[in-house]
Amino acid sequence: MPDFIYNNKVYYNPVEFAMDRIGGTWKMPILWRLKERVFRFGELKKDIPHITDKMLTSQLRQLENEGFINRKVYAVVPPKVEYSITEKGLTAIPIIETIRNYGLELMEKEGLKE
């Protein structure tokens, strides 16, 4: 496959392109949680150990910009924001599940517990 450019970035293959959208430490865990229900920021923060406020904000913005999640802001005091998965986001769930299952297999082979 020839190289291609998207948003001023050169990609060398479709795997690299896909992983740029949903890869990294935090995007898949965020999508995984949103597949079941709507979350508020604080709920996501509590449910994802070790993520910082800054990183969660950054990852949510990227996922929203890519169309994987929706952000709904309510005009109340204090501000209320809810995050939900989109149809596009749901298409990533089978891929994430496959990667998760592969990771569990590798962990088991190394004698690690979930």
GROMACS .gro file of N, CA and C in nm:
model
  342
    1MET      N    1   0.085  -0.118   0.000
    1MET     CA    2   0.000   0.000   0.000
    1MET      C    3   0.089   0.124   0.000
    2PRO      N    4   0.055   0.220  -0.082
    2PRO     CA    5   0.136   0.342  -0.084
    2PRO      C    6   0.112   0.428   0.041
    3ASP      N    7   0.211   0.512   0.072
    3ASP     CA    8   0.196   0.606   0.183
    3ASP      C    9   0.078   0.698   0.154
    4PHE      N   10   0.018   0.752   0.261
    4PHE     CA   11  -0.089   0.849   0.242
    4PHE      C   12  -0.081   0.953   0.353
    5ILE      N   13  -0.141   1.067   0.325
    5ILE     CA   14  -0.138   1.179   0.419
    5ILE      C   15  -0.280   1.205   0.468
    6TYR      N   16  -0.292   1.223   0.600
    6TYR     CA   17  -0.420   1.259   0.662
    6TYR      C   18  -0.390   1.360   0.772
    7ASN      N   19  -0.456   1.473   0.769
    7ASN     CA   20  -0.432   1.581   0.866
    7ASN      C   21  -0.284   1.616   0.877
    8ASN      N   22  -0.219   1.629   0.764
    8ASN     CA   23  -0.078   1.668   0.756
    8ASN      C   24   0.019   1.567   0.818
    9LYS      N   25  -0.023   1.444   0.833
    9LYS     CA   26   0.064   1.339   0.886
    9LYS      C   27   0.073   1.227   0.783
   10VAL      N   28   0.195   1.178   0.762
   10VAL     CA   29   0.216   1.068   0.668
   10VAL      C   30   0.195   0.936   0.740
   11TYR      N   31   0.117   0.849   0.679
   11TYR     CA   32   0.094   0.714   0.731
   11TYR      C   33   0.148   0.614   0.629
   12TYR      N   34   0.204   0.506   0.681
   12TYR     CA   35   0.265   0.406   0.594
   12TYR      C   36   0.179   0.283   0.573
   13ASN      N   37   0.078   0.266   0.658
   13ASN     CA   38  -0.012   0.152   0.643
   13ASN      C   39  -0.140   0.175   0.723
   14PRO      N   40  -0.245   0.100   0.696
   14PRO     CA   41  -0.373   0.120   0.765
   14PRO      C   42  -0.369   0.084   0.913
   15VAL      N   43  -0.280  -0.006   0.954
   15VAL     CA   44  -0.269  -0.041   1.096
   15VAL      C   45  -0.219   0.081   1.174
   16GLU      N   46  -0.117   0.146   1.121
   16GLU     CA   47  -0.066   0.267   1.185
   16GLU      C   48  -0.175   0.374   1.195
   17PHE      N   49  -0.253   0.388   1.088
   17PHE     CA   50  -0.361   0.485   1.087
   17PHE      C   51  -0.466   0.454   1.195
   18ALA      N   52  -0.507   0.327   1.203
   18ALA     CA   53  -0.606   0.286   1.302
   18ALA      C   54  -0.553   0.303   1.444
   19MET      N   55  -0.429   0.264   1.467
   19MET     CA   56  -0.373   0.274   1.602
   19MET      C   57  -0.354   0.420   1.644
   20ASP      N   58  -0.334   0.508   1.549
   20ASP     CA   59  -0.326   0.650   1.581
   20ASP      C   60  -0.461   0.701   1.629
   21ARG      N   61  -0.569   0.640   1.584
   21ARG     CA   62  -0.703   0.680   1.624
   21ARG      C   63  -0.741   0.623   1.761
   22ILE      N   64  -0.711   0.494   1.786
   22ILE     CA   65  -0.759   0.430   1.910
   22ILE      C   66  -0.648   0.371   1.996
   23GLY      N   67  -0.523   0.384   1.952
   23GLY     CA   68  -0.412   0.323   2.025
   23GLY      C   69  -0.368   0.405   2.145
   24GLY      N   70  -0.263   0.360   2.206
   24GLY     CA   71  -0.211   0.426   2.325
   24GLY      C   72  -0.262   0.358   2.451
   25THR      N   73  -0.224   0.413   2.562
   25THR     CA   74  -0.256   0.352   2.691
   25THR      C   75  -0.402   0.369   2.730
   26TRP      N   76  -0.465   0.481   2.692
   26TRP     CA   77  -0.593   0.517   2.752
   26TRP      C   78  -0.715   0.514   2.661
   27LYS      N   79  -0.699   0.528   2.531
   27LYS     CA   80  -0.817   0.539   2.444
   27LYS      C   81  -0.902   0.413   2.445
   28MET      N   82  -0.839   0.297   2.435
   28MET     CA   83  -0.917   0.174   2.434
   28MET      C   84  -0.989   0.150   2.567
   29PRO      N   85  -0.923   0.171   2.682
   29PRO     CA   86  -0.997   0.156   2.808
   29PRO      C   87  -1.115   0.253   2.821
   30ILE      N   88  -1.102   0.373   2.767
   30ILE     CA   89  -1.213   0.469   2.770
   30ILE      C   90  -1.328   0.417   2.685
   31LEU      N   91  -1.298   0.378   2.562
   31LEU     CA   92  -1.402   0.325   2.474
   31LEU      C   93  -1.467   0.200   2.532
   32TRP      N   94  -1.386   0.114   2.592
   32TRP     CA   95  -1.437  -0.011   2.651
   32TRP      C   96  -1.542   0.019   2.757
   33ARG      N   97  -1.517   0.119   2.840
   33ARG     CA   98  -1.613   0.154   2.945
   33ARG      C   99  -1.738   0.219   2.887
   34LEU      N  100  -1.721   0.303   2.787
   34LEU     CA  101  -1.836   0.374   2.730
   34LEU      C  102  -1.927   0.284   2.648
   35LYS      N  103  -1.882   0.165   2.615
   35LYS     CA  104  -1.966   0.075   2.535
   35LYS      C  105  -2.091   0.032   2.611
   36GLU      N  106  -2.085   0.034   2.742
   36GLU     CA  107  -2.196  -0.014   2.825
   36GLU      C  108  -2.290   0.097   2.870
   37ARG      N  109  -2.235   0.217   2.894
   37ARG     CA  110  -2.320   0.323   2.949
   37ARG      C  111  -2.255   0.460   2.932
   38VAL      N  112  -2.332   0.561   2.965
   38VAL     CA  113  -2.285   0.700   2.963
   38VAL      C  114  -2.209   0.725   3.093
   39PHE      N  115  -2.098   0.797   3.082
   39PHE     CA  116  -2.016   0.831   3.199
   39PHE      C  117  -2.000   0.982   3.208
   40ARG      N  118  -1.990   1.031   3.330
   40ARG     CA  119  -1.945   1.168   3.353
   40ARG      C  120  -1.794   1.164   3.371
   41PHE      N  121  -1.729   1.281   3.361
   41PHE     CA  122  -1.583   1.287   3.370
   41PHE      C  123  -1.534   1.223   3.499
   42GLY      N  124  -1.591   1.261   3.612
   42GLY     CA  125  -1.547   1.210   3.741
   42GLY      C  126  -1.564   1.060   3.754
   43GLU      N  127  -1.669   1.006   3.693
   43GLU     CA  128  -1.691   0.862   3.697
   43GLU      C  129  -1.582   0.789   3.618
   44LEU      N  130  -1.550   0.842   3.501
   44LEU     CA  131  -1.441   0.783   3.421
   44LEU      C  132  -1.310   0.788   3.498
   45LYS      N  133  -1.283   0.902   3.560
   45LYS     CA  134  -1.159   0.920   3.636
   45LYS      C  135  -1.148   0.816   3.746
   46LYS      N  136  -1.257   0.793   3.817
   46LYS     CA  137  -1.257   0.694   3.926
   46LYS      C  138  -1.244   0.551   3.872
   47ASP      N  139  -1.301   0.527   3.754
   47ASP     CA  140  -1.305   0.391   3.700
   47ASP      C  141  -1.177   0.351   3.627
   48ILE      N  142  -1.093   0.450   3.592
   48ILE     CA  143  -0.968   0.421   3.521
   48ILE      C  144  -0.852   0.458   3.613
   49PRO      N  145  -0.798   0.362   3.684
   49PRO     CA  146  -0.688   0.391   3.777
   49PRO      C  147  -0.567   0.449   3.704
   50HIS      N  148  -0.498   0.537   3.770
   50HIS     CA  149  -0.369   0.592   3.727
   50HIS      C  150  -0.376   0.698   3.619
   51ILE      N  151  -0.492   0.726   3.560
   51ILE     CA  152  -0.499   0.831   3.458
   51ILE      C  153  -0.510   0.967   3.528
   52THR      N  154  -0.438   1.065   3.476
   52THR     CA  155  -0.445   1.199   3.533
   52THR      C  156  -0.562   1.276   3.471
   53ASP      N  157  -0.604   1.382   3.537
   53ASP     CA  158  -0.711   1.467   3.483
   53ASP      C  159  -0.672   1.520   3.345
   54LYS      N  160  -0.548   1.566   3.334
   54LYS     CA  161  -0.500   1.622   3.207
   54LYS      C  162  -0.503   1.519   3.095
   55MET      N  163  -0.456   1.397   3.125
   55MET     CA  164  -0.453   1.292   3.023
   55MET      C  165  -0.595   1.249   2.984
   56LEU      N  166  -0.683   1.236   3.083
   56LEU     CA  167  -0.821   1.197   3.053
   56LEU      C  168  -0.886   1.304   2.965
   57THR      N  169  -0.867   1.430   2.998
   57THR     CA  170  -0.923   1.539   2.918
   57THR      C  171  -0.869   1.532   2.775
   58SER      N  172  -0.738   1.513   2.761
   58SER     CA  173  -0.675   1.507   2.630
   58SER      C  174  -0.730   1.390   2.547
   59GLN      N  175  -0.739   1.273   2.607
   59GLN     CA  176  -0.785   1.155   2.535
   59GLN      C  177  -0.932   1.167   2.497
   60LEU      N  178  -1.013   1.222   2.587
   60LEU     CA  179  -1.155   1.242   2.555
   60LEU      C  180  -1.170   1.340   2.439
   61ARG      N  181  -1.093   1.446   2.437
   61ARG     CA  182  -1.099   1.543   2.327
   61ARG      C  183  -1.061   1.478   2.195
   62GLN      N  184  -0.954   1.397   2.197
   62GLN     CA  185  -0.911   1.332   2.074
   62GLN      C  186  -1.018   1.234   2.024
   63LEU      N  187  -1.074   1.156   2.114
   63LEU     CA  188  -1.179   1.062   2.075
   63LEU      C  189  -1.303   1.135   2.022
   64GLU      N  190  -1.334   1.247   2.084
   64GLU     CA  191  -1.448   1.327   2.036
   64GLU      C  192  -1.419   1.385   1.898
   65ASN      N  193  -1.300   1.441   1.879
   65ASN     CA  194  -1.263   1.499   1.750
   65ASN      C  195  -1.263   1.396   1.638
   66GLU      N  196  -1.230   1.273   1.671
   66GLU     CA  197  -1.228   1.164   1.572
   66GLU      C  198  -1.366   1.102   1.549
   67GLY      N  199  -1.464   1.143   1.631
   67GLY     CA  200  -1.600   1.093   1.614
   67GLY      C  201  -1.630   0.962   1.683
   68PHE      N  202  -1.543   0.919   1.776
   68PHE     CA  203  -1.565   0.793   1.847
   68PHE      C  204  -1.656   0.809   1.968
   69ILE      N  205  -1.662   0.931   2.024
   69ILE     CA  206  -1.748   0.956   2.139
   69ILE      C  207  -1.822   1.088   2.121
   70ASN      N  208  -1.933   1.101   2.195
   70ASN     CA  209  -2.007   1.226   2.202
   70ASN      C  210  -1.984   1.289   2.338
   71ARG      N  211  -1.983   1.420   2.341
   71ARG     CA  212  -1.972   1.496   2.465
   71ARG      C  213  -2.096   1.584   2.474
   72LYS      N  214  -2.173   1.564   2.581
   72LYS     CA  215  -2.295   1.642   2.600
   72LYS      C  216  -2.279   1.729   2.723
   73VAL      N  217  -2.292   1.860   2.704
   73VAL     CA  218  -2.277   1.956   2.813
   73VAL      C  219  -2.415   2.006   2.854
   74TYR      N  220  -2.443   2.001   2.984
   74TYR     CA  221  -2.568   2.052   3.038
   74TYR      C  222  -2.544   2.189   3.097
   75ALA      N  223  -2.633   2.282   3.071
   75ALA     CA  224  -2.620   2.420   3.120
   75ALA      C  225  -2.672   2.429   3.264
   76VAL      N  226  -2.597   2.373   3.356
   76VAL     CA  227  -2.632   2.376   3.498
   76VAL      C  228  -2.508   2.417   3.577
   77VAL      N  229  -2.532   2.454   3.701
   77VAL     CA  230  -2.421   2.489   3.791
   77VAL      C  231  -2.426   2.390   3.907
   78PRO      N  232  -2.318   2.317   3.934
   78PRO     CA  233  -2.192   2.314   3.859
   78PRO      C  234  -2.210   2.247   3.723
   79PRO      N  235  -2.119   2.271   3.630
   79PRO     CA  236  -2.133   2.214   3.496
   79PRO      C  237  -2.141   2.062   3.500
   80LYS      N  238  -2.224   2.008   3.413
   80LYS     CA  239  -2.238   1.863   3.401
   80LYS      C  240  -2.206   1.825   3.257
   81VAL      N  241  -2.115   1.731   3.240
   81VAL     CA  242  -2.076   1.683   3.108
   81VAL      C  243  -2.085   1.532   3.107
   82GLU      N  244  -2.147   1.477   3.003
   82GLU     CA  245  -2.158   1.333   2.989
   82GLU      C  246  -2.092   1.288   2.859
   83TYR      N  247  -2.031   1.171   2.864
   83TYR     CA  248  -1.965   1.113   2.748
   83TYR      C  249  -2.034   0.982   2.712
   84SER      N  250  -2.057   0.963   2.581
   84SER     CA  251  -2.117   0.839   2.533
   84SER      C  252  -2.046   0.797   2.405
   85ILE      N  253  -2.058   0.671   2.374
   85ILE     CA  254  -1.993   0.616   2.254
   85ILE      C  255  -2.082   0.639   2.133
   86THR      N  256  -2.022   0.661   2.018
   86THR     CA  257  -2.096   0.679   1.892
   86THR      C  258  -2.100   0.546   1.816
   87GLU      N  259  -2.172   0.547   1.706
   87GLU     CA  260  -2.173   0.429   1.619
   87GLU      C  261  -2.031   0.397   1.570
   88LYS      N  262  -1.958   0.501   1.535
   88LYS     CA  263  -1.819   0.482   1.492
   88LYS      C  264  -1.737   0.420   1.604
   89GLY      N  265  -1.757   0.467   1.726
   89GLY     CA  266  -1.686   0.411   1.841
   89GLY      C  267  -1.720   0.265   1.864
   90LEU      N  268  -1.846   0.230   1.843
   90LEU     CA  269  -1.888   0.090   1.861
   90LEU      C  270  -1.819  -0.003   1.762
   91THR      N  271  -1.781   0.049   1.644
   91THR     CA  272  -1.713  -0.037   1.546
   91THR      C  273  -1.573  -0.076   1.594
   92ALA      N  274  -1.518   0.000   1.688
   92ALA     CA  275  -1.385  -0.032   1.742
   92ALA      C  276  -1.391  -0.138   1.852
   93ILE      N  277  -1.506  -0.161   1.911
   93ILE     CA  278  -1.518  -0.252   2.025
   93ILE      C  279  -1.475  -0.395   1.991
   94PRO      N  280  -1.516  -0.454   1.878
   94PRO     CA  281  -1.468  -0.590   1.846
   94PRO      C  282  -1.316  -0.597   1.833
   95ILE      N  283  -1.254  -0.492   1.781
   95ILE     CA  284  -1.108  -0.489   1.769
   95ILE      C  285  -1.045  -0.484   1.907
   96ILE      N  286  -1.098  -0.398   1.993
   96ILE     CA  287  -1.047  -0.387   2.129
   96ILE      C  288  -1.064  -0.519   2.203
   97GLU      N  289  -1.178  -0.584   2.183
   97GLU     CA  290  -1.202  -0.713   2.249
   97GLU      C  291  -1.102  -0.818   2.203
   98THR      N  292  -1.071  -0.820   2.075
   98THR     CA  293  -0.972  -0.914   2.022
   98THR      C  294  -0.834  -0.887   2.082
   99ILE      N  295  -0.795  -0.761   2.088
   99ILE     CA  296  -0.665  -0.725   2.146
   99ILE      C  297  -0.663  -0.761   2.294
  100ARG      N  298  -0.774  -0.735   2.364
  100ARG     CA  299  -0.784  -0.768   2.508
  100ARG      C  300  -0.768  -0.919   2.529
  101ASN      N  301  -0.839  -0.998   2.450
  101ASN     CA  302  -0.831  -1.143   2.464
  101ASN      C  303  -0.690  -1.194   2.434
  102TYR      N  304  -0.625  -1.136   2.334
  102TYR     CA  305  -0.488  -1.174   2.303
  102TYR      C  306  -0.395  -1.140   2.420
  103GLY      N  307  -0.415  -1.022   2.478
  103GLY     CA  308  -0.337  -0.983   2.595
  103GLY      C  309  -0.357  -1.079   2.712
  104LEU      N  310  -0.481  -1.121   2.734
  104LEU     CA  311  -0.509  -1.218   2.841
  104LEU      C  312  -0.440  -1.352   2.815
  105GLU      N  313  -0.440  -1.395   2.689
  105GLU     CA  314  -0.369  -1.518   2.652
  105GLU      C  315  -0.220  -1.506   2.681
  106LEU      N  316  -0.161  -1.395   2.640
  106LEU     CA  317  -0.018  -1.373   2.664
  106LEU      C  318   0.012  -1.370   2.814
  107MET      N  319  -0.073  -1.304   2.890
  107MET     CA  320  -0.054  -1.298   3.035
  107MET      C  321  -0.059  -1.439   3.096
  108GLU      N  322  -0.155  -1.518   3.051
  108GLU     CA  323  -0.168  -1.655   3.103
  108GLU      C  324  -0.044  -1.737   3.071
  109LYS      N  325   0.008  -1.724   2.950
  109LYS     CA  326   0.128  -1.798   2.912
  109LYS      C  327   0.249  -1.757   2.993
  110GLU      N  328   0.250  -1.634   3.040
  110GLU     CA  329   0.361  -1.583   3.124
  110GLU      C  330   0.335  -1.606   3.273
  111GLY      N  331   0.222  -1.670   3.304
  111GLY     CA  332   0.191  -1.697   3.444
  111GLY      C  333   0.141  -1.576   3.521
  112LEU      N  334   0.089  -1.477   3.451
  112LEU     CA  335   0.038  -1.357   3.515
  112LEU      C  336  -0.114  -1.369   3.535
  113LYS      N  337  -0.162  -1.306   3.637
  113LYS     CA  338  -0.305  -1.309   3.665
  113LYS      C  339  -0.369  -1.178   3.621
  114GLU      N  340  -0.497  -1.186   3.581
  114GLU     CA  341  -0.572  -1.067   3.536
  114GLU      C  342  -0.596  -0.973   3.650
   0.00000   0.00000   0.00000
